[in-house]
Amino acid sequence: MTQTSLSPAPSSAPTAPEEATRVAVSTVIFTLRRDPLDDQTVVLPLVRRTRDPHEGLWALPGGWLNPTESLDAAASRTLAETTGIAPSYLEQLYAFGAVDRSPARVVSIVYWALVRPDEIPNDVVENVSWFDAAELPRLAFDHNEIVEYALWRLRNKVGYSRIAHGLLADAFTLAELREVYESILGRRLDPANFRRQVENSGTLIPTDRFRTGSHRPARLYRYNQDVELADRGPLVVRH
Amino acid sequence: MTQTSLSPAPSSAPTAPEEATRVAVSTVIFTLRRDPLDDQTVVLPLVRRTRDPHEGLWALPGGWLNPTESLDAAASRTLAETTGIAPSYLEQLYAFGAVDRSPARVVSIVYWALVRPDEIPNDVVENVSWFDAAELPRLAFDHNEIVEYALWRLRNKVGYSRIAHGLLADAFTLAELREVYESILGRRLDPANFRRQVENSGTLIPTDRFRTGSHRPARLYRYNQDVELADRGPLVVRH
DNA sequence: TCAAAAGTGTTGTCGATACACCCATGG
DNA sequence: CCATGGGTGTATCGACAACACTTTTGA
C-alpha cells in the first residue's frame, strides 16, 4: 500500500527472463516526394520483416533499446542502422504498450522525425521501401495505428509550430515552403496571406539569392535557428 | 542492417535477468487546494520512499508494469494502490529513459492526471502527502524534472482545451471555473470576457440551480460530455 | 507581348480585450 | 440602502481571409 515508483516490487517482478517485458524503439519518418502528377506527397520508409512475428509484412524502422543508451540515442541508432537516415527533426511521439500488440510483451517507445530530401542516402538499403503515407498496406503489429497518430501530430504541429523547414533544404522559396504546408494540411493556402504570416513570424531570414525558373525569380530564405526553442517545453532532444 | 522493429536482436538482448531494462509507470496527479490566504493552488500527492534507492525522499506514485496489463491499466492500478485515487482525467505524458536516472536501468512511462477534490479519499494513506506544485522539495530520481514538464503541459493544455472541469465537482459556478483557470495560468482573467468565452465554446450546460452565498446567487453549470472527444487525436485513454 | 508566378494593398470579419454599466442579494 | 459579486453592453484592436492589383521574368 506504500509501494513507491521505481521501488522493487517482488510480487510483480518477472521471475524468469522469458517473462520479462522488453523495450523497443521505433520511428515514423516523414519526408516529401513528388508524385506522378508533380504534387508533393508525404512518404515514409518501412522495413520488410525478415522473421516472425509478421514475417514478410512491412514495419516501422526500429530495434531494441540497448541497456547503455538513452531512448533518444536508441531512436537515432536504430534509425541509422535500418535506414541510414539521420533526421533533422526528432521528437518522442508516444509509448505503446497494449498487452496483445505483439506475441511477446513489448513496450515500444515511438519517435517521429522529419527529413529533408537531401538527407536521404542515395544507396538503396535492402528491405527498405518508401510508401505514400495516405495509402499504406497492412503493417506489422499496431504500426498502422501508430502512423495514423504520427500523421495527426504532424498536421497538428505544423499549425502552431514552424517545423515545416525540417522538410526543406537550407534555402527555399516561399512557394516551396507553402507547398510543404499545403501537402501536409491537404488544402490550398493563399500565397499573399501565407507570405505575410511567415514574414511576421520572424522565423525566416531573407537571403540575397533568387531561385530562377521559368518566370519571375523568387527570393530564397533561410530558417532562423534562434527562434522557437522556447515553445517545446522543458524537454528537448539533444543531438 | 535489416533489423526491424520488434524483431529479436540477439546482440542487444539481455543475457541475464539482472541486466534487463525494467518498465515502471508513474503519475503526476494535480488537484487544487485552498492555501492559508484562501487562494486556490495546484497541489500533487507524493509518496515517501521506504527503501533504496533514495530512501526517505519523496517520489511520484507509481510502480512496475505488470506483464499482463496495458500501460494505461498500470497507471490506474499503481495510482489506486499507492494513493487510493481514481482520477477523472488521465493521459500519457512522456517516456523517460535516461541511462543514469536510476541505479538500475528503468524506463518510466509517466502519466498525468486531474482529480476533483471530492474524488480524494478522506482516509489518510500512510507515507502519502500533498505538496504545493510550486514549492517542491528535492524529489527522488528525475521526478523534479518530470513534475516541471507535467506543469508545463497542464498550463499549455488549459489554454486550448477544456480540461479544467476535471478539477471541479459536477456542478460549479463560472466564478469557480474561472478561479481554476486563474490558479493554473497564474494570472487574473476578466470575469465578463471569461463568461462569454466559455459560453460560446459550447462546453457548458446551464442548470436551473444556483449557488447562494453572501451576495447575488450564481448559476450552476455542468460540463457537456459530448464535446472535445475529437481534438485529442486517434488515441484516447479508455476507462 | 503574353502567361504565370512574385509580391503589395485594401477591405471585411471575427475573436479577444478593456471597461462602463446594470442586477440581485445579504447584511 | 449599500457593498459585493453576478451578469450585460459596447468600443477598440489585431489577426486573418479574400481578392484586386502591380511587378518581373522566360518564352
PDB file of N, CA, C and O in Angstrom, chain A residues 158-210:
ATOM      1  N   VAL A 158       2.185  21.357 -37.353  1.00  0.00           N
ATOM      2  CA  VAL A 158       2.500  22.285 -38.431  1.00  0.00           C
ATOM      3  C   VAL A 158       1.611  23.512 -38.334  1.00  0.00           C
ATOM      4  O   VAL A 158       1.932  24.568 -38.876  1.00  0.00           O
ATOM      5  N   GLY A 159       0.492  23.385 -37.622  1.00  0.00           N
ATOM      6  CA  GLY A 159      -0.426  24.504 -37.489  1.00  0.00           C
ATOM      7  C   GLY A 159       0.053  25.564 -36.528  1.00  0.00           C
ATOM      8  O   GLY A 159      -0.144  26.755 -36.768  1.00  0.00           O
ATOM      9  N   TYR A 160       0.680  25.156 -35.438  1.00  0.00           N
ATOM     10  CA  TYR A 160       1.074  26.144 -34.443  1.00  0.00           C
ATOM     11  C   TYR A 160       2.589  26.277 -34.307  1.00  0.00           C
ATOM     12  O   TYR A 160       3.069  27.174 -33.621  1.00  0.00           O
ATOM     13  N   SER A 161       3.332  25.382 -34.934  1.00  0.00           N
ATOM     14  CA  SER A 161       4.788  25.439 -34.837  1.00  0.00           C
ATOM     15  C   SER A 161       5.371  25.716 -36.220  1.00  0.00           C
ATOM     16  O   SER A 161       4.660  25.770 -37.208  1.00  0.00           O
ATOM     17  N   ARG A 162       6.643  25.889 -36.263  1.00  0.00           N
ATOM     18  CA  ARG A 162       7.297  26.176 -37.552  1.00  0.00           C
ATOM     19  C   ARG A 162       8.290  25.077 -37.879  1.00  0.00           C
ATOM     20  O   ARG A 162       9.491  25.285 -37.961  1.00  0.00           O
ATOM     21  N   ILE A 163       7.791  23.868 -38.038  1.00  0.00           N
ATOM     22  CA  ILE A 163       8.695  22.751 -38.252  1.00  0.00           C
ATOM     23  C   ILE A 163       8.797  22.364 -39.715  1.00  0.00           C
ATOM     24  O   ILE A 163       9.570  21.493 -40.068  1.00  0.00           O
ATOM     25  N   ALA A 164       8.031  23.043 -40.572  1.00  0.00           N
ATOM     26  CA  ALA A 164       7.987  22.634 -41.972  1.00  0.00           C
ATOM     27  C   ALA A 164       9.363  22.717 -42.627  1.00  0.00           C
ATOM     28  O   ALA A 164       9.664  21.980 -43.567  1.00  0.00           O
ATOM     29  N   HIS A 165      10.225  23.608 -42.114  1.00  0.00           N
ATOM     30  CA  HIS A 165      11.550  23.734 -42.709  1.00  0.00           C
ATOM     31  C   HIS A 165      12.342  22.438 -42.551  1.00  0.00           C
ATOM     32  O   HIS A 165      13.314  22.226 -43.249  1.00  0.00           O
ATOM     33  N   GLY A 166      11.924  21.566 -41.625  1.00  0.00           N
ATOM     34  CA  GLY A 166      12.591  20.282 -41.459  1.00  0.00           C
ATOM     35  C   GLY A 166      12.455  19.393 -42.680  1.00  0.00           C
ATOM     36  O   GLY A 166      13.119  18.366 -42.777  1.00  0.00           O
ATOM     37  N   LEU A 167      11.593  19.785 -43.597  1.00  0.00           N
ATOM     38  CA  LEU A 167      11.404  19.007 -44.820  1.00  0.00           C
ATOM     39  C   LEU A 167      12.040  19.667 -46.033  1.00  0.00           C
ATOM     40  O   LEU A 167      11.921  19.169 -47.141  1.00  0.00           O
ATOM     41  N   LEU A 168      12.703  20.811 -45.811  1.00  0.00           N
ATOM     42  CA  LEU A 168      13.272  21.551 -46.941  1.00  0.00           C
ATOM     43  C   LEU A 168      14.779  21.706 -46.788  1.00  0.00           C
ATOM     44  O   LEU A 168      15.315  21.619 -45.678  1.00  0.00           O
ATOM     45  N   ALA A 169      15.437  21.963 -47.879  1.00  0.00           N
ATOM     46  CA  ALA A 169      16.878  22.197 -47.854  1.00  0.00           C
ATOM     47  C   ALA A 169      17.158  23.549 -47.194  1.00  0.00           C
ATOM     48  O   ALA A 169      16.239  24.283 -46.817  1.00  0.00           O
ATOM     49  N   ASP A 170      18.419  23.923 -47.069  1.00  0.00           N
ATOM     50  CA  ASP A 170      18.807  25.141 -46.359  1.00  0.00           C
ATOM     51  C   ASP A 170      18.085  26.378 -46.885  1.00  0.00           C
ATOM     52  O   ASP A 170      17.533  27.153 -46.124  1.00  0.00           O
ATOM     53  N   ALA A 171      18.113  26.542 -48.177  1.00  0.00           N
ATOM     54  CA  ALA A 171      17.497  27.717 -48.784  1.00  0.00           C
ATOM     55  C   ALA A 171      16.294  27.285 -49.602  1.00  0.00           C
ATOM     56  O   ALA A 171      16.320  26.257 -50.268  1.00  0.00           O
ATOM     57  N   PHE A 172      15.236  28.098 -49.494  1.00  0.00           N
ATOM     58  CA  PHE A 172      13.998  27.712 -50.166  1.00  0.00           C
ATOM     59  C   PHE A 172      13.193  28.962 -50.457  1.00  0.00           C
ATOM     60  O   PHE A 172      13.371  30.000 -49.814  1.00  0.00           O
ATOM     61  N   THR A 173      12.302  28.857 -51.421  1.00  0.00           N
ATOM     62  CA  THR A 173      11.424  29.973 -51.739  1.00  0.00           C
ATOM     63  C   THR A 173      10.160  29.858 -50.903  1.00  0.00           C
ATOM     64  O   THR A 173       9.853  28.799 -50.353  1.00  0.00           O
ATOM     65  N   LEU A 174       9.423  30.963 -50.830  1.00  0.00           N
ATOM     66  CA  LEU A 174       8.169  30.928 -50.088  1.00  0.00           C
ATOM     67  C   LEU A 174       7.164  29.986 -50.747  1.00  0.00           C
ATOM     68  O   LEU A 174       6.360  29.362 -50.063  1.00  0.00           O
ATOM     69  N   ALA A 175       7.237  29.871 -52.059  1.00  0.00           N
ATOM     70  CA  ALA A 175       6.325  28.957 -52.744  1.00  0.00           C
ATOM     71  C   ALA A 175       6.624  27.524 -52.352  1.00  0.00           C
ATOM     72  O   ALA A 175       5.707  26.717 -52.158  1.00  0.00           O
ATOM     73  N   GLU A 176       7.909  27.195 -52.213  1.00  0.00           N
ATOM     74  CA  GLU A 176       8.268  25.836 -51.806  1.00  0.00           C
ATOM     75  C   GLU A 176       7.794  25.558 -50.383  1.00  0.00           C
ATOM     76  O   GLU A 176       7.268  24.484 -50.082  1.00  0.00           O
ATOM     77  N   LEU A 177       7.987  26.533 -49.510  1.00  0.00           N
ATOM     78  CA  LEU A 177       7.541  26.361 -48.129  1.00  0.00           C
ATOM     79  C   LEU A 177       6.026  26.223 -48.067  1.00  0.00           C
ATOM     80  O   LEU A 177       5.479  25.379 -47.345  1.00  0.00           O
ATOM     81  N   ARG A 178       5.374  27.025 -48.877  1.00  0.00           N
ATOM     82  CA  ARG A 178       3.910  26.953 -48.894  1.00  0.00           C
ATOM     83  C   ARG A 178       3.434  25.599 -49.403  1.00  0.00           C
ATOM     84  O   ARG A 178       2.486  25.018 -48.875  1.00  0.00           O
ATOM     85  N   GLU A 179       4.142  25.073 -50.390  1.00  0.00           N
ATOM     86  CA  GLU A 179       3.772  23.764 -50.915  1.00  0.00           C
ATOM     87  C   GLU A 179       3.887  22.682 -49.844  1.00  0.00           C
ATOM     88  O   GLU A 179       3.095  21.744 -49.797  1.00  0.00           O
ATOM     89  N   VAL A 180       4.883  22.817 -48.969  1.00  0.00           N
ATOM     90  CA  VAL A 180       5.032  21.862 -47.864  1.00  0.00           C
ATOM     91  C   VAL A 180       3.804  21.917 -46.956  1.00  0.00           C
ATOM     92  O   VAL A 180       3.202  20.894 -46.624  1.00  0.00           O
ATOM     93  N   TYR A 181       3.436  23.131 -46.571  1.00  0.00           N
ATOM     94  CA  TYR A 181       2.252  23.283 -45.730  1.00  0.00           C
ATOM     95  C   TYR A 181       1.016  22.713 -46.418  1.00  0.00           C
ATOM     96  O   TYR A 181       0.213  22.016 -45.801  1.00  0.00           O
ATOM     97  N   GLU A 182       0.868  23.019 -47.707  1.00  0.00           N
ATOM     98  CA  GLU A 182      -0.325  22.569 -48.420  1.00  0.00           C
ATOM     99  C   GLU A 182      -0.413  21.054 -48.482  1.00  0.00           C
ATOM    100  O   GLU A 182      -1.484  20.466 -48.313  1.00  0.00           O
ATOM    101  N   SER A 183       0.731  20.408 -48.686  1.00  0.00           N
ATOM    102  CA  SER A 183       0.690  18.946 -48.799  1.00  0.00           C
ATOM    103  C   SER A 183       0.426  18.298 -47.448  1.00  0.00           C
ATOM    104  O   SER A 183      -0.212  17.251 -47.373  1.00  0.00           O
ATOM    105  N   ILE A 184       0.913  18.908 -46.374  1.00  0.00           N
ATOM    106  CA  ILE A 184       0.661  18.333 -45.049  1.00  0.00           C
ATOM    107  C   ILE A 184      -0.775  18.583 -44.610  1.00  0.00           C
ATOM    108  O   ILE A 184      -1.452  17.705 -44.098  1.00  0.00           O
ATOM    109  N   LEU A 185      -1.248  19.804 -44.828  1.00  0.00           N
ATOM    110  CA  LEU A 185      -2.587  20.152 -44.362  1.00  0.00           C
ATOM    111  C   LEU A 185      -3.673  19.673 -45.320  1.00  0.00           C
ATOM    112  O   LEU A 185      -4.835  19.603 -44.959  1.00  0.00           O
ATOM    113  N   GLY A 186      -3.276  19.369 -46.564  1.00  0.00           N
ATOM    114  CA  GLY A 186      -4.251  18.863 -47.511  1.00  0.00           C
ATOM    115  C   GLY A 186      -5.180  19.910 -48.059  1.00  0.00           C
ATOM    116  O   GLY A 186      -6.290  19.608 -48.483  1.00  0.00           O
ATOM    117  N   ARG A 187      -4.766  21.175 -48.054  1.00  0.00           N
ATOM    118  CA  ARG A 187      -5.591  22.214 -48.659  1.00  0.00           C
ATOM    119  C   ARG A 187      -4.697  23.343 -49.160  1.00  0.00           C
ATOM    120  O   ARG A 187      -3.560  23.480 -48.749  1.00  0.00           O
ATOM    121  N   ARG A 188      -5.262  24.141 -50.078  1.00  0.00           N
ATOM    122  CA  ARG A 188      -4.506  25.239 -50.681  1.00  0.00           C
ATOM    123  C   ARG A 188      -4.468  26.415 -49.727  1.00  0.00           C
ATOM    124  O   ARG A 188      -5.404  26.660 -48.978  1.00  0.00           O
ATOM    125  N   LEU A 189      -3.370  27.175 -49.788  1.00  0.00           N
ATOM    126  CA  LEU A 189      -3.233  28.365 -48.968  1.00  0.00           C
ATOM    127  C   LEU A 189      -3.044  29.577 -49.879  1.00  0.00           C
ATOM    128  O   LEU A 189      -2.412  29.477 -50.929  1.00  0.00           O
ATOM    129  N   ASP A 190      -3.558  30.698 -49.457  1.00  0.00           N
ATOM    130  CA  ASP A 190      -3.438  31.937 -50.226  1.00  0.00           C
ATOM    131  C   ASP A 190      -1.975  32.397 -50.191  1.00  0.00           C
ATOM    132  O   ASP A 190      -1.426  32.641 -49.108  1.00  0.00           O
ATOM    133  N   PRO A 191      -1.344  32.510 -51.369  1.00  0.00           N
ATOM    134  CA  PRO A 191       0.075  32.900 -51.386  1.00  0.00           C
ATOM    135  C   PRO A 191       0.329  34.232 -50.691  1.00  0.00           C
ATOM    136  O   PRO A 191       1.332  34.377 -49.969  1.00  0.00           O
ATOM    137  N   ALA A 192      -0.531  35.201 -50.890  1.00  0.00           N
ATOM    138  CA  ALA A 192      -0.328  36.529 -50.300  1.00  0.00           C
ATOM    139  C   ALA A 192      -0.377  36.475 -48.783  1.00  0.00           C
ATOM    140  O   ALA A 192       0.503  37.002 -48.091  1.00  0.00           O
ATOM    141  N   ASN A 193      -1.402  35.821 -48.254  1.00  0.00           N
ATOM    142  CA  ASN A 193      -1.530  35.748 -46.800  1.00  0.00           C
ATOM    143  C   ASN A 193      -0.453  34.867 -46.183  1.00  0.00           C
ATOM    144  O   ASN A 193       0.052  35.164 -45.099  1.00  0.00           O
ATOM    145  N   PHE A 194      -0.100  33.794 -46.893  1.00  0.00           N
ATOM    146  CA  PHE A 194       0.949  32.927 -46.382  1.00  0.00           C
ATOM    147  C   PHE A 194       2.258  33.693 -46.257  1.00  0.00           C
ATOM    148  O   PHE A 194       2.969  33.584 -45.254  1.00  0.00           O
ATOM    149  N   ARG A 195       2.560  34.484 -47.248  1.00  0.00           N
ATOM    150  CA  ARG A 195       3.779  35.296 -47.201  1.00  0.00           C
ATOM    151  C   ARG A 195       3.802  36.185 -45.968  1.00  0.00           C
ATOM    152  O   ARG A 195       4.769  36.201 -45.203  1.00  0.00           O
ATOM    153  N   ARG A 196       2.735  36.906 -45.738  1.00  0.00           N
ATOM    154  CA  ARG A 196       2.711  37.811 -44.584  1.00  0.00           C
ATOM    155  C   ARG A 196       2.846  37.059 -43.266  1.00  0.00           C
ATOM    156  O   ARG A 196       3.554  37.482 -42.358  1.00  0.00           O
ATOM    157  N   GLN A 197       2.160  35.929 -43.187  1.00  0.00           N
ATOM    158  CA  GLN A 197       2.214  35.174 -41.937  1.00  0.00           C
ATOM    159  C   GLN A 197       3.638  34.772 -41.582  1.00  0.00           C
ATOM    160  O   GLN A 197       4.102  34.997 -40.466  1.00  0.00           O
ATOM    161  N   VAL A 198       4.339  34.155 -42.517  1.00  0.00           N
ATOM    162  CA  VAL A 198       5.685  33.679 -42.190  1.00  0.00           C
ATOM    163  C   VAL A 198       6.657  34.851 -42.058  1.00  0.00           C
ATOM    164  O   VAL A 198       7.599  34.790 -41.269  1.00  0.00           O
ATOM    165  N   GLU A 199       6.419  35.921 -42.811  1.00  0.00           N
ATOM    166  CA  GLU A 199       7.306  37.084 -42.664  1.00  0.00           C
ATOM    167  C   GLU A 199       7.158  37.684 -41.269  1.00  0.00           C
ATOM    168  O   GLU A 199       8.143  38.030 -40.625  1.00  0.00           O
ATOM    169  N   ASN A 200       5.944  37.802 -40.810  1.00  0.00           N
ATOM    170  CA  ASN A 200       5.711  38.388 -39.492  1.00  0.00           C
ATOM    171  C   ASN A 200       6.126  37.458 -38.351  1.00  0.00           C
ATOM    172  O   ASN A 200       6.353  37.919 -37.231  1.00  0.00           O
ATOM    173  N   SER A 201       6.214  36.173 -38.619  1.00  0.00           N
ATOM    174  CA  SER A 201       6.568  35.240 -37.550  1.00  0.00           C
ATOM    175  C   SER A 201       8.030  35.372 -37.139  1.00  0.00           C
ATOM    176  O   SER A 201       8.425  34.904 -36.077  1.00  0.00           O
ATOM    177  N   GLY A 202       8.829  35.980 -37.996  1.00  0.00           N
ATOM    178  CA  GLY A 202      10.240  36.173 -37.660  1.00  0.00           C
ATOM    179  C   GLY A 202      11.079  34.919 -37.738  1.00  0.00           C
ATOM    180  O   GLY A 202      12.224  34.909 -37.299  1.00  0.00           O
ATOM    181  N   THR A 203      10.535  33.864 -38.310  1.00  0.00           N
ATOM    182  CA  THR A 203      11.286  32.614 -38.369  1.00  0.00           C
ATOM    183  C   THR A 203      12.129  32.495 -39.632  1.00  0.00           C
ATOM    184  O   THR A 203      12.920  31.568 -39.738  1.00  0.00           O
ATOM    185  N   LEU A 204      11.920  33.416 -40.571  1.00  0.00           N
ATOM    186  CA  LEU A 204      12.649  33.322 -41.835  1.00  0.00           C
ATOM    187  C   LEU A 204      13.622  34.486 -42.001  1.00  0.00           C
ATOM    188  O   LEU A 204      13.331  35.611 -41.619  1.00  0.00           O
ATOM    189  N   ILE A 205      14.764  34.197 -42.589  1.00  0.00           N
ATOM    190  CA  ILE A 205      15.755  35.217 -42.899  1.00  0.00           C
ATOM    191  C   ILE A 205      15.903  35.269 -44.415  1.00  0.00           C
ATOM    192  O   ILE A 205      16.288  34.270 -45.032  1.00  0.00           O
ATOM    193  N   PRO A 206      15.587  36.416 -45.018  1.00  0.00           N
ATOM    194  CA  PRO A 206      15.739  36.516 -46.477  1.00  0.00           C
ATOM    195  C   PRO A 206      17.219  36.520 -46.868  1.00  0.00           C
ATOM    196  O   PRO A 206      18.047  37.107 -46.176  1.00  0.00           O
ATOM    197  N   THR A 207      17.542  35.836 -47.930  1.00  0.00           N
ATOM    198  CA  THR A 207      18.906  35.890 -48.457  1.00  0.00           C
ATOM    199  C   THR A 207      18.897  36.822 -49.663  1.00  0.00           C
ATOM    200  O   THR A 207      17.861  37.354 -50.055  1.00  0.00           O
ATOM    201  N   ASP A 208      20.082  37.036 -50.263  1.00  0.00           N
ATOM    202  CA  ASP A 208      20.127  37.877 -51.465  1.00  0.00           C
ATOM    203  C   ASP A 208      20.188  37.023 -52.728  1.00  0.00           C
ATOM    204  O   ASP A 208      20.528  37.504 -53.802  1.00  0.00           O
ATOM    205  N   ARG A 209      19.847  35.774 -52.555  1.00  0.00           N
ATOM    206  CA  ARG A 209      19.843  34.895 -53.724  1.00  0.00           C
ATOM    207  C   ARG A 209      18.408  34.641 -54.176  1.00  0.00           C
ATOM    208  O   ARG A 209      17.466  34.813 -53.412  1.00  0.00           O
ATOM    209  N   PHE A 210      18.286  34.238 -55.433  1.00  0.00           N
ATOM    210  CA  PHE A 210      16.971  34.012 -56.012  1.00  0.00           C
ATOM    211  C   PHE A 210      16.934  32.672 -56.738  1.00  0.00           C
ATOM    212  O   PHE A 210      17.954  32.217 -57.255  1.00  0.00           O
TER     213      PHE A 210
END
